[in-house]
Amino acid sequence: MANHDALPLVVLTEQFAKLPGIGMKSAARLAYHVMSMEADEVEAFAHALLDAKKTVHYCECCENLTDQSRCPICENPDRDSSVICVVETPKDITAFERTGQYNGMYHVLHGLISPLKGVMPDDLKIRSLLRRVQAGGVEEVIMATNPTVEGDATASYLSQLLRPLHVSVTRLAFGLPVGGTLEYADEVTLYKALENRNEM
Amino acid sequence: MANHDALPLVVLTEQFAKLPGIGMKSAARLAYHVMSMEADEVEAFAHALLDAKKTVHYCECCENLTDQSRCPICENPDRDSSVICVVETPKDITAFERTGQYNGMYHVLHGLISPLKGVMPDDLKIRSLLRRVQAGGVEEVIMATNPTVEGDATASYLSQLLRPLHVSVTRLAFGLPVGGTLEYADEVTLYKALENRNEM
């Protein structure tokens, strides 16, 4: 924004531009929008920011985000605590919950091992996962990291740590997306679909 | 977001989703991002929101956003106060200032006449524009609203109000965008370019 703009607007624009996926133009648009909001709406927004940051933290069991000491999934006695699905982010839990087909527990790593980005195993929530498995009662750990180089590397690393603990370590299946067509599938996906073919 | 998410996160997501151009998925991504920010960064963001809303208001002369009683453009004695460029939003001023070629004043309408959206002339900053022109010293008013149905209608309406005040009322030129090609120009733009052709 040009320097003839009111300074508090420039500051607000810069704050919006720090958010992921929001460039300077979108940030300026959002800052102008805030100007057109009612004062109590802006206060509600600012309060929601502070409140979320203050009250939401990691679940002491699965590292999911929660405003309690343990998240509702860990607290739910109807869920199967013998299966742990390991994901990269809390958002991935939302995706699994939407399927309505998974009744086990989760564990959020909060990242993937990536030496290039300076993310080492110690930066992830791996120790708390190992503690959960060592505490007993876990039969299967599902590696549900993304099918990327970093996701695969993290899954491999974890499976090496987990196998000595006598749990079954599995990985999500890769293949054609349901509703997709062969024509538009990339080579690697098609190869995985062929490799993992099932008896009909 | 599913209802197993921490409530303050759901509230924050809903707040982000109220912003223009941000859907529920992006809003959830932004809310999760806020969780990964440092507490003092979140406080700076919330403070910027409140501060901008509290201190920024309309310039008493041109209705641009400012944290003073008059904006820096109206306060600048080097600018030509005999020309007023009428725009829809404060963002449009930024666009004109970027050209570095305009040295007159501005007037922000904060909207366009749109009976379908329930925006009537009284909802716009038209009275303050008429007062400025009536106060004298203004020779030209440039209608710089967008070349849309609403922008054209607002420009026509204003020119009818302004003409009895003995000022010259002009409209931005429409034609081919510089660097554009005939092949990709729409019919209306091409017709305008032909109609407004100039002697070489």
Tab-separated table of C-alpha atoms in Angstrom:
chain	number	residue	atom	x	y	z
A	1	MET	CA	0.000	0.000	0.000
A	2	ALA	CA	1.180	3.484	-0.758
A	3	ASN	CA	2.386	5.578	2.147
A	4	HIS	CA	-0.565	7.976	1.935
A	5	ASP	CA	-2.688	5.294	3.594
A	6	ALA	CA	-3.531	5.644	7.247
A	7	LEU	CA	-0.804	3.925	9.280
A	8	PRO	CA	-3.085	1.615	11.321
A	9	LEU	CA	-4.464	0.302	8.011
A	10	VAL	CA	-0.953	-0.409	6.755
A	11	VAL	CA	-0.173	-2.286	9.980
A	12	LEU	CA	-3.381	-4.319	9.679
A	13	THR	CA	-2.643	-5.091	6.019
A	14	GLU	CA	0.799	-6.366	6.984
A	15	GLN	CA	-0.743	-8.580	9.670
A	16	PHE	CA	-3.161	-10.141	7.149
A	17	ALA	CA	-0.328	-10.604	4.656
A	18	LYS	CA	1.555	-12.752	7.196
A	19	LEU	CA	-1.185	-15.397	6.975
A	20	PRO	CA	-0.565	-18.290	4.587
A	21	GLY	CA	-2.004	-17.867	1.077
A	22	ILE	CA	-2.754	-14.144	1.527
A	23	GLY	CA	-0.692	-11.740	-0.591
A	24	MET	CA	-0.420	-7.973	-0.217
A	25	LYS	CA	-3.398	-7.279	-2.522
A	26	SER	CA	-5.749	-9.658	-0.703
A	27	ALA	CA	-4.443	-8.355	2.622
A	28	ALA	CA	-5.284	-4.779	1.628
A	29	ARG	CA	-8.759	-5.906	0.529
A	30	LEU	CA	-9.308	-7.627	3.897
A	31	ALA	CA	-8.039	-4.599	5.838
A	32	TYR	CA	-10.454	-2.336	3.945
A	33	HIS	CA	-13.216	-4.831	4.647
A	34	VAL	CA	-12.506	-4.612	8.385
A	35	MET	CA	-13.038	-0.857	8.098
A	36	SER	CA	-16.553	-1.517	6.784
A	37	MET	CA	-17.395	-3.954	9.611
A	38	GLU	CA	-19.280	-2.823	12.711
A	39	ALA	CA	-17.082	-2.078	15.734
A	40	ASP	CA	-18.568	-4.977	17.725
A	41	GLU	CA	-17.912	-7.387	14.859
A	42	VAL	CA	-14.250	-6.359	14.798
A	43	GLU	CA	-14.089	-6.815	18.566
A	44	ALA	CA	-15.604	-10.298	18.237
A	45	PHE	CA	-12.966	-11.170	15.627
A	46	ALA	CA	-10.079	-9.881	17.770
A	47	HIS	CA	-11.503	-11.668	20.796
A	48	ALA	CA	-11.832	-14.946	18.878
A	49	LEU	CA	-8.148	-14.702	17.900
A	50	LEU	CA	-6.945	-14.108	21.446
A	51	ASP	CA	-9.355	-16.617	22.955
A	52	ALA	CA	-8.406	-19.420	20.573
A	53	LYS	CA	-4.703	-18.821	21.108
A	54	LYS	CA	-5.094	-18.621	24.896
A	55	THR	CA	-7.381	-21.591	25.505
A	56	VAL	CA	-6.506	-24.068	22.761
A	57	HIS	CA	-3.467	-26.287	23.264
A	58	TYR	CA	-2.325	-29.832	22.526
A	59	CYS	CA	-4.232	-32.806	23.955
A	60	GLU	CA	-1.969	-34.435	26.553
A	61	CYS	CA	-2.647	-37.814	24.959
A	62	CYS	CA	-2.837	-37.447	21.161
A	63	GLU	CA	-1.458	-33.899	20.599
A	64	ASN	CA	-4.658	-32.851	18.787
A	65	LEU	CA	-5.835	-29.278	19.422
A	66	THR	CA	-8.299	-28.987	22.316
A	67	ASP	CA	-9.486	-26.549	24.959
A	68	GLN	CA	-9.609	-29.347	27.577
A	69	SER	CA	-6.673	-31.348	28.976
A	70	ARG	CA	-7.670	-34.263	26.712
A	71	CYS	CA	-9.519	-33.960	23.401
A	72	PRO	CA	-13.092	-35.329	22.951
A	73	ILE	CA	-11.787	-38.242	20.872
A	74	CYS	CA	-9.350	-39.412	23.566
A	75	GLU	CA	-12.081	-38.909	26.188
A	76	ASN	CA	-14.672	-40.936	24.248
A	77	PRO	CA	-14.912	-44.408	25.886
A	78	ASP	CA	-16.660	-45.810	22.768
A	79	ARG	CA	-13.578	-45.400	20.598
A	80	ASP	CA	-11.179	-48.264	19.981
A	81	SER	CA	-7.948	-47.426	21.806
A	82	SER	CA	-6.100	-50.384	20.263
A	83	VAL	CA	-5.652	-48.551	16.943
A	84	ILE	CA	-3.751	-45.265	16.523
A	85	CYS	CA	-3.880	-43.347	13.256
A	86	VAL	CA	-0.771	-41.127	12.932
A	87	VAL	CA	-1.370	-37.870	11.023
A	88	GLU	CA	0.631	-34.773	10.203
A	89	THR	CA	-1.824	-32.063	11.300
A	90	PRO	CA	-5.070	-31.669	13.299
A	91	LYS	CA	-6.829	-30.894	9.994
A	92	ASP	CA	-6.171	-34.481	8.887
A	93	ILE	CA	-8.234	-35.709	11.844
A	94	THR	CA	-11.164	-33.640	10.570
A	95	ALA	CA	-10.795	-35.345	7.174
A	96	PHE	CA	-10.850	-38.842	8.714
A	97	GLU	CA	-13.777	-37.982	10.986
A	98	ARG	CA	-15.767	-36.853	7.958
A	99	THR	CA	-15.593	-40.389	6.543
A	100	GLY	CA	-17.479	-41.593	9.638
A	101	GLN	CA	-15.767	-44.969	9.147
A	102	TYR	CA	-12.881	-44.774	11.603
A	103	ASN	CA	-13.441	-45.458	15.281
A	104	GLY	CA	-9.867	-45.642	16.568
A	105	MET	CA	-7.613	-43.015	18.133
A	106	TYR	CA	-5.268	-40.500	16.511
A	107	HIS	CA	-1.821	-39.071	17.066
A	108	VAL	CA	-0.796	-35.735	15.579
A	109	LEU	CA	2.899	-35.331	14.681
A	110	HIS	CA	2.612	-31.569	13.959
A	111	GLY	CA	4.919	-31.811	10.974
A	112	LEU	CA	6.925	-34.223	8.857
A	113	ILE	CA	10.629	-35.001	8.974
A	114	SER	CA	12.315	-32.729	6.437
A	115	PRO	CA	16.067	-32.147	6.781
A	116	LEU	CA	15.899	-29.564	3.972
A	117	LYS	CA	13.453	-27.447	5.977
A	118	GLY	CA	15.384	-28.118	9.176
A	119	VAL	CA	12.620	-30.306	10.681
A	120	MET	CA	14.235	-33.203	12.544
A	121	PRO	CA	12.501	-36.080	14.372
A	122	ASP	CA	12.951	-34.297	17.714
A	123	ASP	CA	10.797	-31.406	16.425
A	124	LEU	CA	7.802	-33.731	15.996
A	125	LYS	CA	5.497	-35.281	18.603
A	126	ILE	CA	7.162	-38.683	18.289
A	127	ARG	CA	8.146	-39.277	21.908
A	128	SER	CA	4.544	-39.027	23.099
A	129	LEU	CA	3.533	-41.545	20.410
A	130	LEU	CA	6.189	-44.010	21.562
A	131	ARG	CA	5.076	-43.542	25.194
A	132	ARG	CA	1.483	-44.346	24.223
A	133	VAL	CA	2.518	-47.529	22.437
A	134	GLN	CA	4.901	-48.558	25.245
A	135	ALA	CA	2.063	-48.080	27.780
A	136	GLY	CA	0.434	-51.111	26.130
A	137	GLY	CA	-2.997	-51.881	24.696
A	138	VAL	CA	-2.105	-50.686	21.193
A	139	GLU	CA	-2.258	-53.340	18.474
A	140	GLU	CA	-2.003	-51.335	15.279
A	141	VAL	CA	-0.475	-48.006	14.279
A	142	ILE	CA	-1.697	-46.677	10.922
A	143	MET	CA	0.703	-44.323	9.128
A	144	ALA	CA	-1.616	-41.748	7.574
A	145	THR	CA	0.935	-39.160	6.490
A	146	ASN	CA	0.588	-37.732	2.979
A	147	PRO	CA	1.946	-39.754	0.015
A	148	THR	CA	4.845	-37.316	-0.486
A	149	VAL	CA	8.597	-37.783	-0.116
A	150	GLU	CA	8.476	-36.300	3.391
A	151	GLY	CA	5.311	-38.191	4.344
A	152	ASP	CA	6.787	-41.496	3.182
A	153	ALA	CA	10.129	-40.822	4.890
A	154	THR	CA	8.404	-39.969	8.179
A	155	ALA	CA	6.244	-43.110	7.946
A	156	SER	CA	9.335	-45.263	7.305
A	157	TYR	CA	11.235	-43.687	10.180
A	158	LEU	CA	8.352	-44.220	12.600
A	159	SER	CA	7.753	-47.797	11.490
A	160	GLN	CA	11.386	-48.603	12.315
A	161	LEU	CA	10.917	-47.172	15.806
A	162	LEU	CA	7.577	-48.916	16.350
A	163	ARG	CA	8.273	-52.413	15.040
A	164	PRO	CA	10.439	-53.448	18.059
A	165	LEU	CA	7.451	-52.551	20.275
A	166	HIS	CA	5.453	-55.466	18.805
A	167	VAL	CA	2.681	-53.508	17.166
A	168	SER	CA	1.417	-53.916	13.650
A	169	VAL	CA	2.426	-50.874	11.567
A	170	THR	CA	0.299	-50.208	8.467
A	171	ARG	CA	0.189	-47.549	5.761
A	172	LEU	CA	-2.825	-46.046	3.964
A	173	ALA	CA	-3.530	-47.660	0.592
A	174	PHE	CA	-2.579	-45.700	-2.522
A	175	GLY	CA	-4.393	-46.170	-5.809
A	176	LEU	CA	-6.907	-44.557	-8.103
A	177	PRO	CA	-9.151	-42.008	-6.393
A	178	VAL	CA	-12.783	-43.142	-6.395
A	179	GLY	CA	-14.631	-41.490	-9.265
A	180	GLY	CA	-11.345	-40.724	-11.064
A	181	THR	CA	-10.480	-41.917	-14.542
A	182	LEU	CA	-7.419	-43.844	-15.738
A	183	GLU	CA	-6.821	-41.206	-18.382
A	184	TYR	CA	-6.090	-38.479	-15.841
A	185	ALA	CA	-4.218	-40.579	-13.263
A	186	ASP	CA	-0.520	-39.768	-12.978
A	187	GLU	CA	2.028	-42.524	-13.594
A	188	VAL	CA	2.961	-43.091	-9.957
A	189	THR	CA	-0.668	-43.377	-8.819
A	190	LEU	CA	-1.425	-45.778	-11.662
A	191	TYR	CA	1.642	-47.862	-10.841
A	192	LYS	CA	0.557	-47.995	-7.165
A	193	ALA	CA	-2.970	-48.990	-8.213
A	194	LEU	CA	-1.558	-51.830	-10.360
A	195	GLU	CA	0.895	-52.958	-7.689
A	196	ASN	CA	-1.758	-53.015	-4.957
A	197	ARG	CA	-4.441	-54.703	-7.075
A	198	ASN	CA	-6.930	-56.925	-5.244
A	199	GLU	CA	-8.676	-60.230	-6.072
A	200	MET	CA	-12.237	-59.541	-7.208
B	1	MET	CA	-15.347	-28.105	10.908
B	2	ALA	CA	-16.612	-31.176	12.688
B	3	ASN	CA	-17.991	-30.723	16.156
B	4	HIS	CA	-15.096	-32.620	17.741
B	5	ASP	CA	-12.930	-29.531	17.236
B	6	ALA	CA	-12.175	-27.294	20.173
B	7	LEU	CA	-14.933	-24.678	20.401
B	8	PRO	CA	-12.684	-21.559	20.365
B	9	LEU	CA	-11.186	-22.862	17.105
B	10	VAL	CA	-14.647	-23.245	15.582
B	11	VAL	CA	-15.483	-19.670	16.624
B	12	LEU	CA	-12.242	-18.367	15.119
B	13	THR	CA	-12.873	-20.314	11.900
B	14	GLU	CA	-16.321	-18.765	11.618
B	15	GLN	CA	-14.829	-15.312	12.105
B	16	PHE	CA	-12.320	-15.868	9.285
B	17	ALA	CA	-15.084	-17.274	7.056
B	18	LYS	CA	-17.000	-13.983	7.377
B	19	LEU	CA	-14.222	-12.175	5.484
B	20	PRO	CA	-14.754	-11.729	1.743
B	21	GLY	CA	-13.222	-14.419	-0.471
B	22	ILE	CA	-12.508	-16.807	2.428
B	23	GLY	CA	-14.538	-20.035	2.475
B	24	MET	CA	-14.853	-22.525	5.332
B	25	LYS	CA	-11.812	-24.576	4.221
B	26	SER	CA	-9.510	-21.570	3.979
B	27	ALA	CA	-10.925	-20.248	7.237
B	28	ALA	CA	-10.099	-23.520	9.003
B	29	ARG	CA	-6.569	-23.416	7.547
B	30	LEU	CA	-6.108	-19.847	8.820
B	31	ALA	CA	-7.480	-20.740	12.268
B	32	TYR	CA	-5.030	-23.650	12.526
B	33	HIS	CA	-2.271	-21.320	11.389
B	34	VAL	CA	-3.091	-18.922	14.226
B	35	MET	CA	-2.582	-21.852	16.616
B	36	SER	CA	0.965	-22.241	15.309
B	37	MET	CA	1.761	-18.527	15.738
B	38	GLU	CA	3.538	-17.196	18.818
B	39	ALA	CA	1.229	-15.674	21.455
B	40	ASP	CA	2.709	-12.192	20.966
B	41	GLU	CA	2.164	-12.411	17.191
B	42	VAL	CA	-1.513	-13.227	17.745
B	43	GLU	CA	-1.773	-10.326	20.176
B	44	ALA	CA	-0.204	-7.985	17.598
B	45	PHE	CA	-2.757	-9.182	15.019
B	46	ALA	CA	-5.719	-8.675	17.370
B	47	HIS	CA	-4.361	-5.287	18.397
B	48	ALA	CA	-3.948	-4.211	14.752
B	49	LEU	CA	-7.600	-5.112	14.110
B	50	LEU	CA	-8.907	-3.115	17.062
B	51	ASP	CA	-6.519	-0.226	16.513
B	52	ALA	CA	-7.378	0.176	12.819
B	53	LYS	CA	-11.112	0.053	13.513
B	54	LYS	CA	-10.825	2.493	16.425
B	55	THR	CA	-8.527	5.120	14.895
B	56	VAL	CA	-9.314	5.017	11.174
B	57	HIS	CA	-12.356	6.929	9.943
B	58	TYR	CA	-13.452	8.979	6.939
B	59	CYS	CA	-11.580	12.155	5.983
B	60	GLU	CA	-13.909	15.094	6.696
B	61	CYS	CA	-13.159	16.473	3.232
B	62	CYS	CA	-12.872	13.594	0.716
B	63	GLU	CA	-14.245	10.601	2.729
B	64	ASN	CA	-10.994	8.639	2.218
B	65	LEU	CA	-9.846	6.516	5.164
B	66	THR	CA	-7.479	8.325	7.512
B	67	ASP	CA	-6.402	8.397	11.144
B	68	GLN	CA	-6.327	12.217	11.118
B	69	SER	CA	-9.285	14.585	10.679
B	70	ARG	CA	-8.209	15.175	7.076
B	71	CYS	CA	-6.274	12.699	4.928
B	72	PRO	CA	-2.690	13.441	3.757
B	73	ILE	CA	-3.911	14.099	0.202
B	74	CYS	CA	-6.410	16.769	1.297
B	75	GLU	CA	-3.769	18.230	3.623
B	76	ASN	CA	-1.120	18.424	0.877
B	77	PRO	CA	-0.884	22.071	-0.334
B	78	ASP	CA	0.971	20.958	-3.502
B	79	ARG	CA	-2.052	19.138	-4.869
B	80	ASP	CA	-4.416	20.761	-7.355
B	81	SER	CA	-7.708	21.360	-5.533
B	82	SER	CA	-9.501	22.421	-8.728
B	83	VAL	CA	-9.859	18.788	-9.881
B	84	ILE	CA	-11.761	16.092	-7.966
B	85	CYS	CA	-11.564	12.452	-9.028
B	86	VAL	CA	-14.675	10.564	-7.812
B	87	VAL	CA	-14.043	6.905	-6.944
B	88	GLU	CA	-16.048	4.067	-5.469
B	89	THR	CA	-13.634	2.880	-2.743
B	90	PRO	CA	-10.455	4.028	-0.950
B	91	LYS	CA	-8.598	1.209	-2.774
B	92	ASP	CA	-9.199	3.040	-6.047
B	93	ILE	CA	-7.210	6.000	-4.696
B	94	THR	CA	-4.258	3.681	-4.123
B	95	ALA	CA	-4.522	2.561	-7.761
B	96	PHE	CA	-4.484	6.161	-9.053
B	97	GLU	CA	-1.645	7.160	-6.734
B	98	ARG	CA	0.433	4.270	-8.088
B	99	THR	CA	0.322	5.854	-11.559
B	100	GLY	CA	2.125	8.897	-10.095
B	101	GLN	CA	0.448	10.993	-12.824
B	102	TYR	CA	-2.504	12.480	-10.981
B	103	ASN	CA	-2.044	15.520	-8.784
B	104	GLY	CA	-5.658	16.487	-8.051
B	105	MET	CA	-7.963	15.610	-5.174
B	106	TYR	CA	-10.299	12.635	-4.684
B	107	HIS	CA	-13.772	11.946	-3.384
B	108	VAL	CA	-14.769	8.465	-2.191
B	109	LEU	CA	-18.433	7.498	-2.674
B	110	HIS	CA	-18.147	4.280	-0.595
B	111	GLY	CA	-20.364	2.378	-2.977
B	112	LEU	CA	-22.287	2.648	-6.239
B	113	ILE	CA	-25.989	3.238	-6.790
B	114	SER	CA	-27.614	-0.172	-7.101
B	115	PRO	CA	-31.384	-0.402	-6.565
B	116	LEU	CA	-31.136	-4.205	-6.834
B	117	LYS	CA	-28.755	-4.332	-3.854
B	118	GLY	CA	-30.766	-1.678	-2.059
B	119	VAL	CA	-28.046	0.984	-2.374
B	120	MET	CA	-29.698	4.328	-3.034
B	121	PRO	CA	-28.012	7.716	-3.657
B	122	ASP	CA	-28.576	8.686	-0.007
B	123	ASP	CA	-26.393	5.749	1.089
B	124	LEU	CA	-23.388	7.185	-0.738
B	125	LYS	CA	-21.136	10.133	0.145
B	126	ILE	CA	-22.766	12.368	-2.457
B	127	ARG	CA	-23.859	15.269	-0.254
B	128	SER	CA	-20.287	15.969	0.875
B	129	LEU	CA	-19.179	15.955	-2.789
B	130	LEU	CA	-21.851	18.511	-3.712
B	131	ARG	CA	-20.860	20.665	-0.726
B	132	ARG	CA	-17.228	20.627	-1.887
B	133	VAL	CA	-18.193	21.723	-5.386
B	134	GLN	CA	-20.650	24.351	-4.116
B	135	ALA	CA	-17.903	25.794	-1.885
B	136	GLY	CA	-16.186	26.863	-5.122
B	137	GLY	CA	-12.715	26.518	-6.608
B	138	VAL	CA	-13.513	23.221	-8.350
B	139	GLU	CA	-13.258	23.297	-12.149
B	140	GLU	CA	-13.430	19.624	-13.087
B	141	VAL	CA	-14.955	16.491	-11.562
B	142	ILE	CA	-13.645	13.238	-13.057
B	143	MET	CA	-16.014	10.255	-12.806
B	144	ALA	CA	-13.676	7.351	-12.118
B	145	THR	CA	-16.204	4.680	-11.180
B	146	ASN	CA	-15.772	1.239	-12.754
B	147	PRO	CA	-17.016	0.661	-16.329
B	148	THR	CA	-19.921	-1.490	-15.104
B	149	VAL	CA	-23.676	-0.943	-15.244
B	150	GLU	CA	-23.662	0.384	-11.682
B	151	GLY	CA	-20.518	2.469	-12.195
B	152	ASP	CA	-21.947	4.051	-15.356
B	153	ALA	CA	-25.337	4.683	-13.735
B	154	THR	CA	-23.716	6.351	-10.718
B	155	ALA	CA	-21.526	8.495	-12.988
B	156	SER	CA	-24.599	9.588	-15.010
B	157	TYR	CA	-26.584	10.378	-11.885
B	158	LEU	CA	-23.763	12.468	-10.423
B	159	SER	CA	-23.118	14.326	-13.660
B	160	GLN	CA	-26.773	15.423	-13.703
B	161	LEU	CA	-26.397	16.774	-10.180
B	162	LEU	CA	-23.078	18.474	-10.899
B	163	ARG	CA	-23.694	20.111	-14.266
B	164	PRO	CA	-25.952	22.893	-12.844
B	165	LEU	CA	-23.033	23.799	-10.538
B	166	HIS	CA	-20.977	24.931	-13.556
B	167	VAL	CA	-18.149	22.447	-13.335
B	168	SER	CA	-16.788	20.334	-16.149
B	169	VAL	CA	-17.758	16.673	-15.575
B	170	THR	CA	-15.551	14.096	-17.327
B	171	ARG	CA	-15.396	10.303	-17.456
B	172	LEU	CA	-12.326	8.042	-17.651
B	173	ALA	CA	-11.517	6.875	-21.186
B	174	PHE	CA	-12.385	3.292	-22.091
B	175	GLY	CA	-10.492	1.382	-24.740
B	176	LEU	CA	-7.941	-1.357	-25.241
B	177	PRO	CA	-5.781	-1.999	-22.171
B	178	VAL	CA	-2.144	-1.128	-22.865
B	179	GLY	CA	-0.226	-4.298	-23.735
B	180	GLY	CA	-3.458	-6.118	-24.596
B	181	THR	CA	-4.226	-7.652	-27.969
B	182	LEU	CA	-7.247	-7.141	-30.224
B	183	GLU	CA	-7.765	-10.881	-30.339
B	184	TYR	CA	-8.605	-11.096	-26.650
B	185	ALA	CA	-10.531	-7.842	-26.272
B	186	ASP	CA	-14.249	-8.251	-25.606
B	187	GLU	CA	-16.748	-6.704	-28.036
B	188	VAL	CA	-17.770	-3.813	-25.799
B	189	THR	CA	-14.169	-2.783	-25.088
B	190	LEU	CA	-13.333	-2.979	-28.787
B	191	TYR	CA	-16.400	-0.926	-29.679
B	192	LYS	CA	-15.406	1.703	-27.092
B	193	ALA	CA	-11.862	1.740	-28.463
B	194	LEU	CA	-13.200	2.316	-31.973
B	195	GLU	CA	-15.713	4.936	-30.892
B	196	ASN	CA	-13.132	6.882	-28.876
B	197	ARG	CA	-10.406	6.697	-31.515
B	198	ASN	CA	-7.971	9.629	-31.673
B	199	GLU	CA	-6.193	11.471	-34.462
B	200	MET	CA	-2.584	10.242	-34.749
